Amino acid sequence: MSDSSKLPTIRPDLDENINVTQAHSVTPTNAAARENTHQGYTRESLSIAVFVLCSFIMIVAGGVIGKAQGTLFGYKQTVRPDYVRGKAPGVKDDSALPPKPILAAYIKKGQSLYSAKCNGCHMSDGKGDGANYPSLAGSAWVNGPSQRFSQVILNGLQGPTSTGKVYGAGVMPAQGGGMTAQDLAFLMTFVRNSFGNATGDVVTTEQAQAALDTAAARSNPSAPVTAEELKAHEKDLPGEKMDPATLVDPITFKPATK
Ligand code: HEC
């Protein structure tokens, strides 16, 4: 609004009595001259018909040349059929990862499960926070009979805990949802051999399956376990034990055959 007051008061272009063309000395001739910058340049630009024709020729020619395998663009010329890289001298078989002791392999897998499932409450050092979440380091229920530990994980826990203390958070929610027997085996093996815990044993997939079956058979499956209920689980999970030094394939976890 106030801008219009800054404009010059005399606006010849808006004055109907002025011939604008004259005022700007625009004549039809110099206007045309500005439009046609290539005055005197008489060659015509490439016609669309020539352009289309050239494209067509190139496409057809490309097809013909490309089809002539083994001559101009044929891959067969540079890569021999069924070519495979030879083995390095002295190497027997470098196709598989080296086998690993089962204890180390399970601990490695269990660590990521712990990060996903337990870290948030029991902390990355397993020590909890002392007020709301108990420490898993040195816990009697972690390091003791494996069946008792498994039932805490799968069903959650209503305190008191192994030390008799009830923690501020009150109840640990069940962590078994979506966990396979193998996951549980990895996780339990990790917790029992980390944060200073050193049971040195492997919870096998077979044992973990027994833990899942036990949890599924509870009469009150949605309730967390209590110290009272855990008394019935003061034993190791059934199933054959495994030598923690057994070498396994680090991908399939099957005993290594070599
Ligand atoms: C949402 C928080 C939360 C998560 C997640 C959680 N816990 Fe807990 N956990 C607790 C609380 C709280 C207690 C103590 C319960 C109480 O005092 O009533 C507890 C207790 C325990 C105990 C008993 C320790 C003792 O010595 O008595 C074990 C063992 C345990 N948790 C293992 C785990 C494992 C393993 C995971 C991961 C699979 C896990 N918890 C995930 C909150 C959690």
Tab-separated table of C-alpha atoms and ligand atoms in Angstrom:
chain	number	residue	atom	x	y	z
A	1	MET	CA	0.000	0.000	0.000
A	2	SER	CA	2.677	2.490	0.991
A	3	ASP	CA	4.833	1.152	-1.906
A	4	SER	CA	2.789	2.946	-4.525
A	5	SER	CA	3.735	6.270	-2.981
A	6	LYS	CA	7.413	5.567	-3.793
A	7	LEU	CA	6.732	5.122	-7.534
A	8	PRO	CA	7.598	8.063	-9.781
A	9	THR	CA	4.598	10.197	-10.281
A	10	ILE	CA	5.185	10.511	-14.025
A	11	ARG	CA	4.638	7.123	-15.720
A	12	PRO	CA	4.898	7.674	-19.487
A	13	ASP	CA	3.996	4.038	-20.232
A	14	LEU	CA	0.673	4.470	-18.532
A	15	ASP	CA	-0.084	7.756	-20.200
A	16	GLU	CA	-2.527	7.063	-22.966
A	17	ASN	CA	-1.387	10.102	-24.904
A	18	ILE	CA	2.127	8.749	-25.443
A	19	ASN	CA	3.056	6.388	-28.256
A	20	VAL	CA	5.057	3.750	-26.357
A	21	THR	CA	6.687	2.288	-29.437
A	22	GLN	CA	8.038	5.669	-30.330
A	23	ALA	CA	8.987	6.575	-26.800
A	24	HIS	CA	11.221	3.484	-26.578
A	25	SER	CA	12.392	3.928	-30.174
A	26	VAL	CA	11.177	0.459	-31.027
A	27	THR	CA	10.618	0.177	-34.709
A	28	PRO	CA	9.322	-2.955	-36.392
A	29	THR	CA	12.738	-3.404	-38.005
A	30	ASN	CA	14.911	-3.438	-34.903
A	31	ALA	CA	12.331	-5.588	-33.043
A	32	ALA	CA	12.659	-8.215	-35.758
A	33	ALA	CA	16.417	-7.877	-35.629
A	34	ARG	CA	16.412	-8.768	-31.946
A	35	GLU	CA	14.262	-11.837	-32.540
A	36	ASN	CA	16.503	-13.241	-35.258
A	37	THR	CA	19.955	-13.273	-33.724
A	38	HIS	CA	21.425	-15.373	-36.537
A	39	GLN	CA	20.814	-12.882	-39.210
A	40	GLY	CA	22.522	-13.990	-42.361
A	41	TYR	CA	23.085	-17.493	-41.035
A	42	THR	CA	21.195	-19.360	-43.679
A	43	ARG	CA	21.750	-23.083	-42.950
A	44	GLU	CA	18.605	-24.756	-41.576
A	45	SER	CA	18.641	-26.739	-38.350
A	46	LEU	CA	18.474	-30.546	-38.560
A	47	SER	CA	15.066	-31.637	-39.665
A	48	ILE	CA	13.116	-34.000	-37.444
A	49	ALA	CA	12.771	-36.472	-40.324
A	50	VAL	CA	16.554	-36.814	-40.648
A	51	PHE	CA	16.879	-37.237	-36.891
A	52	VAL	CA	14.259	-40.019	-36.804
A	53	LEU	CA	15.879	-41.766	-39.778
A	54	CYS	CA	19.311	-41.716	-38.131
A	55	SER	CA	17.900	-43.105	-34.880
A	56	PHE	CA	16.188	-45.905	-36.767
A	57	ILE	CA	19.364	-46.833	-38.608
A	58	MET	CA	21.343	-46.904	-35.363
A	59	ILE	CA	18.810	-49.104	-33.595
A	60	VAL	CA	18.737	-51.636	-36.428
A	61	ALA	CA	22.501	-51.591	-36.821
A	62	GLY	CA	22.993	-52.012	-33.076
A	63	GLY	CA	20.713	-55.023	-33.122
A	64	VAL	CA	22.541	-56.616	-36.029
A	65	ILE	CA	25.991	-56.029	-34.541
A	66	GLY	CA	24.948	-57.036	-31.026
A	67	LYS	CA	23.445	-60.281	-32.273
A	68	ALA	CA	26.662	-61.282	-33.902
A	69	GLN	CA	27.853	-63.049	-30.726
A	70	GLY	CA	31.512	-63.694	-30.472
A	71	THR	CA	32.477	-60.933	-32.828
A	72	LEU	CA	32.087	-57.321	-31.829
A	73	PHE	CA	30.207	-57.185	-28.526
A	74	GLY	CA	30.094	-60.905	-27.735
A	75	TYR	CA	30.989	-61.648	-24.118
A	76	LYS	CA	31.991	-65.137	-25.074
A	77	GLN	CA	35.155	-63.776	-26.511
A	78	THR	CA	36.559	-62.498	-23.231
A	79	VAL	CA	34.955	-64.935	-20.730
A	80	ARG	CA	35.381	-68.622	-21.323
A	81	PRO	CA	32.234	-70.693	-20.885
A	82	ASP	CA	31.879	-72.256	-17.388
A	83	TYR	CA	34.850	-70.317	-16.158
A	84	VAL	CA	35.409	-70.699	-12.390
A	85	ARG	CA	38.099	-69.293	-10.195
A	86	GLY	CA	40.676	-71.908	-9.356
A	87	LYS	CA	41.644	-72.672	-5.755
A	88	ALA	CA	44.637	-70.864	-4.376
A	89	PRO	CA	47.609	-73.205	-4.076
A	90	GLY	CA	47.726	-75.009	-0.734
A	91	VAL	CA	44.103	-74.140	0.181
A	92	LYS	CA	41.877	-77.160	0.647
A	93	ASP	CA	38.397	-75.591	0.761
A	94	ASP	CA	37.781	-71.911	1.365
A	95	SER	CA	34.046	-71.935	0.689
A	96	ALA	CA	32.789	-72.387	4.285
A	97	LEU	CA	33.373	-70.309	7.411
A	98	PRO	CA	35.676	-71.960	9.914
A	99	PRO	CA	33.795	-73.906	12.613
A	100	LYS	CA	33.499	-72.411	16.083
A	101	PRO	CA	33.084	-73.916	19.560
A	102	ILE	CA	29.346	-74.127	20.268
A	103	LEU	CA	29.636	-72.098	23.485
A	104	ALA	CA	31.207	-69.120	21.682
A	105	ALA	CA	28.779	-69.385	18.763
A	106	TYR	CA	25.718	-69.431	21.066
A	107	ILE	CA	27.019	-66.540	23.180
A	108	LYS	CA	27.506	-64.422	20.069
A	109	LYS	CA	23.941	-65.005	18.882
A	110	GLY	CA	22.508	-64.615	22.361
A	111	GLN	CA	24.047	-61.176	22.746
A	112	SER	CA	21.833	-59.647	20.056
A	113	LEU	CA	18.745	-61.296	21.571
A	114	TYR	CA	19.677	-59.873	24.953
A	115	SER	CA	20.035	-56.415	23.393
A	116	ALA	CA	16.602	-56.698	21.854
A	117	LYS	CA	14.761	-58.249	24.794
A	118	CYS	CA	16.439	-57.543	28.109
A	119	ASN	CA	18.794	-54.595	27.709
A	120	GLY	CA	16.130	-51.968	28.318
A	121	CYS	CA	15.570	-53.082	31.906
A	122	HIS	CA	18.584	-55.108	33.006
A	123	MET	CA	21.043	-52.763	31.222
A	124	SER	CA	23.850	-53.632	28.837
A	125	ASP	CA	26.164	-54.621	31.679
A	126	GLY	CA	23.475	-56.940	33.098
A	127	LYS	CA	23.628	-55.143	36.428
A	128	GLY	CA	20.144	-53.606	36.348
A	129	ASP	CA	19.761	-50.292	38.132
A	130	GLY	CA	19.607	-51.535	41.701
A	131	ALA	CA	16.204	-49.980	42.358
A	132	ASN	CA	13.736	-50.993	39.672
A	133	TYR	CA	15.523	-53.818	37.895
A	134	PRO	CA	17.669	-56.487	39.565
A	135	SER	CA	21.160	-57.447	38.469
A	136	LEU	CA	21.601	-60.614	36.443
A	137	ALA	CA	25.297	-60.665	37.314
A	138	GLY	CA	25.766	-63.287	39.971
A	139	SER	CA	22.017	-63.916	40.246
A	140	ALA	CA	21.276	-67.310	41.771
A	141	TRP	CA	18.372	-67.790	39.402
A	142	VAL	CA	20.494	-67.119	36.335
A	143	ASN	CA	23.426	-69.271	37.391
A	144	GLY	CA	21.440	-71.980	39.164
A	145	PRO	CA	19.323	-74.774	37.668
A	146	SER	CA	18.509	-73.923	34.056
A	147	GLN	CA	14.822	-74.847	34.223
A	148	ARG	CA	14.137	-72.215	36.874
A	149	PHE	CA	15.912	-69.515	34.855
A	150	SER	CA	14.009	-70.490	31.709
A	151	GLN	CA	10.643	-70.079	33.422
A	152	VAL	CA	11.492	-66.553	34.589
A	153	ILE	CA	12.278	-65.537	30.997
A	154	LEU	CA	9.278	-67.224	29.403
A	155	ASN	CA	6.620	-66.246	31.938
A	156	GLY	CA	7.933	-63.093	33.588
A	157	LEU	CA	8.315	-62.729	37.324
A	158	GLN	CA	6.292	-61.374	40.194
A	159	GLY	CA	8.761	-60.587	42.988
A	160	PRO	CA	10.281	-61.282	45.412
A	161	THR	CA	13.408	-62.135	43.446
A	162	SER	CA	16.206	-64.578	44.277
A	163	THR	CA	17.535	-62.227	46.957
A	164	GLY	CA	14.115	-61.802	48.546
A	165	LYS	CA	13.932	-58.230	47.333
A	166	VAL	CA	10.993	-56.845	45.370
A	167	TYR	CA	12.074	-54.329	42.782
A	168	GLY	CA	10.451	-50.996	42.060
A	169	ALA	CA	9.162	-52.022	38.659
A	170	GLY	CA	7.127	-54.628	40.540
A	171	VAL	CA	6.787	-57.267	37.880
A	172	MET	CA	8.844	-58.478	34.962
A	173	PRO	CA	6.703	-59.036	31.866
A	174	ALA	CA	6.967	-62.402	30.076
A	175	GLN	CA	9.644	-62.397	27.356
A	176	GLY	CA	8.762	-65.641	25.582
A	177	GLY	CA	6.598	-64.100	22.839
A	178	GLY	CA	7.915	-65.032	19.409
A	179	MET	CA	10.946	-66.813	20.861
A	180	THR	CA	11.947	-70.068	19.222
A	181	ALA	CA	13.680	-72.853	21.112
A	182	GLN	CA	16.918	-71.910	19.403
A	183	ASP	CA	16.538	-68.240	20.389
A	184	LEU	CA	15.969	-69.249	23.994
A	185	ALA	CA	19.012	-71.525	23.893
A	186	PHE	CA	21.201	-68.695	22.540
A	187	LEU	CA	19.833	-66.193	25.059
A	188	MET	CA	20.156	-68.394	28.145
A	189	THR	CA	23.660	-69.486	27.152
A	190	PHE	CA	24.654	-65.842	26.724
A	191	VAL	CA	23.282	-64.619	30.081
A	192	ARG	CA	24.755	-67.584	31.962
A	193	ASN	CA	28.177	-66.793	30.492
A	194	SER	CA	28.287	-62.991	30.540
A	195	PHE	CA	28.458	-60.116	33.044
A	196	GLY	CA	30.837	-62.203	35.122
A	197	ASN	CA	28.537	-65.231	35.091
A	198	ALA	CA	30.483	-68.271	33.951
A	199	THR	CA	28.491	-71.494	34.120
A	200	GLY	CA	30.544	-72.623	31.119
A	201	ASP	CA	27.697	-74.757	29.838
A	202	VAL	CA	25.490	-74.606	26.774
A	203	VAL	CA	21.703	-74.632	26.972
A	204	THR	CA	20.888	-76.762	23.939
A	205	THR	CA	17.967	-76.230	21.582
A	206	GLU	CA	16.533	-79.523	22.807
A	207	GLN	CA	16.637	-78.303	26.426
A	208	ALA	CA	15.129	-74.961	25.422
A	209	GLN	CA	12.294	-76.795	23.697
A	210	ALA	CA	11.572	-78.597	26.978
A	211	ALA	CA	11.431	-75.166	28.660
A	212	LEU	CA	8.896	-73.917	26.114
A	213	ASP	CA	6.794	-77.056	26.640
A	214	THR	CA	6.884	-76.595	30.411
A	215	ALA	CA	5.775	-72.959	30.101
A	216	ALA	CA	2.977	-73.880	27.698
A	217	ALA	CA	1.685	-76.545	30.085
A	218	ARG	CA	1.138	-74.123	32.999
A	219	SER	CA	-2.364	-73.893	34.375
A	220	ASN	CA	-2.163	-70.096	34.520
A	221	PRO	CA	-0.124	-69.329	31.390
A	222	SER	CA	-0.623	-65.554	31.381
A	223	ALA	CA	0.465	-64.967	34.986
A	224	PRO	CA	4.113	-64.285	35.853
A	225	VAL	CA	5.846	-66.963	37.921
A	226	THR	CA	6.492	-66.387	41.604
A	227	ALA	CA	9.297	-67.541	43.880
A	228	GLU	CA	6.819	-70.090	45.229
A	229	GLU	CA	6.088	-71.582	41.809
A	230	LEU	CA	9.782	-71.584	40.882
A	231	LYS	CA	10.508	-74.058	43.700
A	232	ALA	CA	9.073	-76.780	41.449
A	233	HIS	CA	11.633	-75.869	38.763
A	234	GLU	CA	14.789	-76.173	40.809
A	235	LYS	CA	16.411	-78.535	38.325
A	236	ASP	CA	18.276	-78.484	35.060
A	237	LEU	CA	16.282	-78.718	31.877
A	238	PRO	CA	15.941	-82.281	30.607
A	239	GLY	CA	17.895	-83.223	27.497
A	240	GLU	CA	21.344	-84.346	26.560
A	241	LYS	CA	24.119	-81.950	27.553
A	242	MET	CA	26.613	-80.835	24.994
A	243	ASP	CA	30.373	-80.392	25.273
A	244	PRO	CA	30.832	-76.603	25.088
A	245	ALA	CA	33.945	-77.138	22.965
A	246	THR	CA	32.009	-79.004	20.241
A	247	LEU	CA	32.838	-77.374	16.925
A	248	VAL	CA	29.792	-76.178	15.017
A	249	ASP	CA	29.161	-74.399	11.753
A	250	PRO	CA	28.670	-70.739	12.787
A	251	ILE	CA	25.709	-70.360	10.389
A	252	THR	CA	23.727	-73.570	10.799
A	253	PHE	CA	24.963	-74.420	14.342
A	254	LYS	CA	25.141	-78.066	13.310
A	255	PRO	CA	28.220	-79.946	14.494
A	256	ALA	CA	30.989	-79.411	11.979
A	257	THR	CA	31.682	-82.498	9.886
A	258	LYS	CA	35.327	-81.807	9.145
B	1	HEC	C1	10.296	-54.477	31.253
B	1	HEC	C2	11.452	-54.711	32.055
B	1	HEC	C3	12.129	-56.068	32.010
B	1	HEC	C4	12.539	-56.764	30.910
B	1	HEC	C5	12.394	-56.390	29.434
B	1	HEC	C6	13.182	-57.949	31.407
B	1	HEC	N1	13.137	-57.973	32.751
B	1	HEC	FE1	13.908	-59.403	33.965
B	1	HEC	N2	13.146	-58.461	35.588
B	1	HEC	C7	12.471	-57.253	35.578
B	1	HEC	C8	12.037	-56.929	36.923
B	1	HEC	C9	11.267	-55.691	37.324
B	1	HEC	C10	12.456	-57.982	37.727
B	1	HEC	C11	12.190	-58.113	39.216
B	1	HEC	C12	10.725	-58.459	39.434
B	1	HEC	C13	10.219	-58.135	40.813
B	1	HEC	O1	10.960	-57.664	41.664
B	1	HEC	O2	9.021	-58.356	41.010
B	1	HEC	C14	13.167	-58.922	36.870
B	1	HEC	C15	13.760	-60.107	37.312
B	1	HEC	C16	14.505	-60.952	36.529
B	1	HEC	C17	15.221	-62.114	37.000
B	1	HEC	C18	15.302	-62.588	38.418
B	1	HEC	C19	16.645	-62.204	38.969
B	1	HEC	C20	16.848	-62.695	40.362
B	1	HEC	O3	18.019	-62.858	40.746
B	1	HEC	O4	15.869	-62.939	41.060
B	1	HEC	C21	15.814	-62.697	35.915
B	1	HEC	C22	16.668	-63.957	35.905
B	1	HEC	C23	15.497	-61.883	34.767
B	1	HEC	N3	14.706	-60.834	35.160
B	1	HEC	C24	15.932	-62.127	33.492
B	1	HEC	C25	15.533	-61.411	32.377
B	1	HEC	C26	15.949	-61.713	31.019
B	1	HEC	C27	16.906	-62.828	30.636
B	1	HEC	C28	15.312	-60.828	30.217
B	1	HEC	C29	15.334	-60.766	28.693
B	1	HEC	C30	14.870	-61.941	28.020
B	1	HEC	C31	14.531	-59.939	31.060
B	1	HEC	N4	14.698	-60.331	32.358
B	1	HEC	C32	13.767	-58.894	30.583
B	1	HEC	C33	12.232	-56.486	34.475
B	1	HEC	C34	12.494	-56.842	33.160
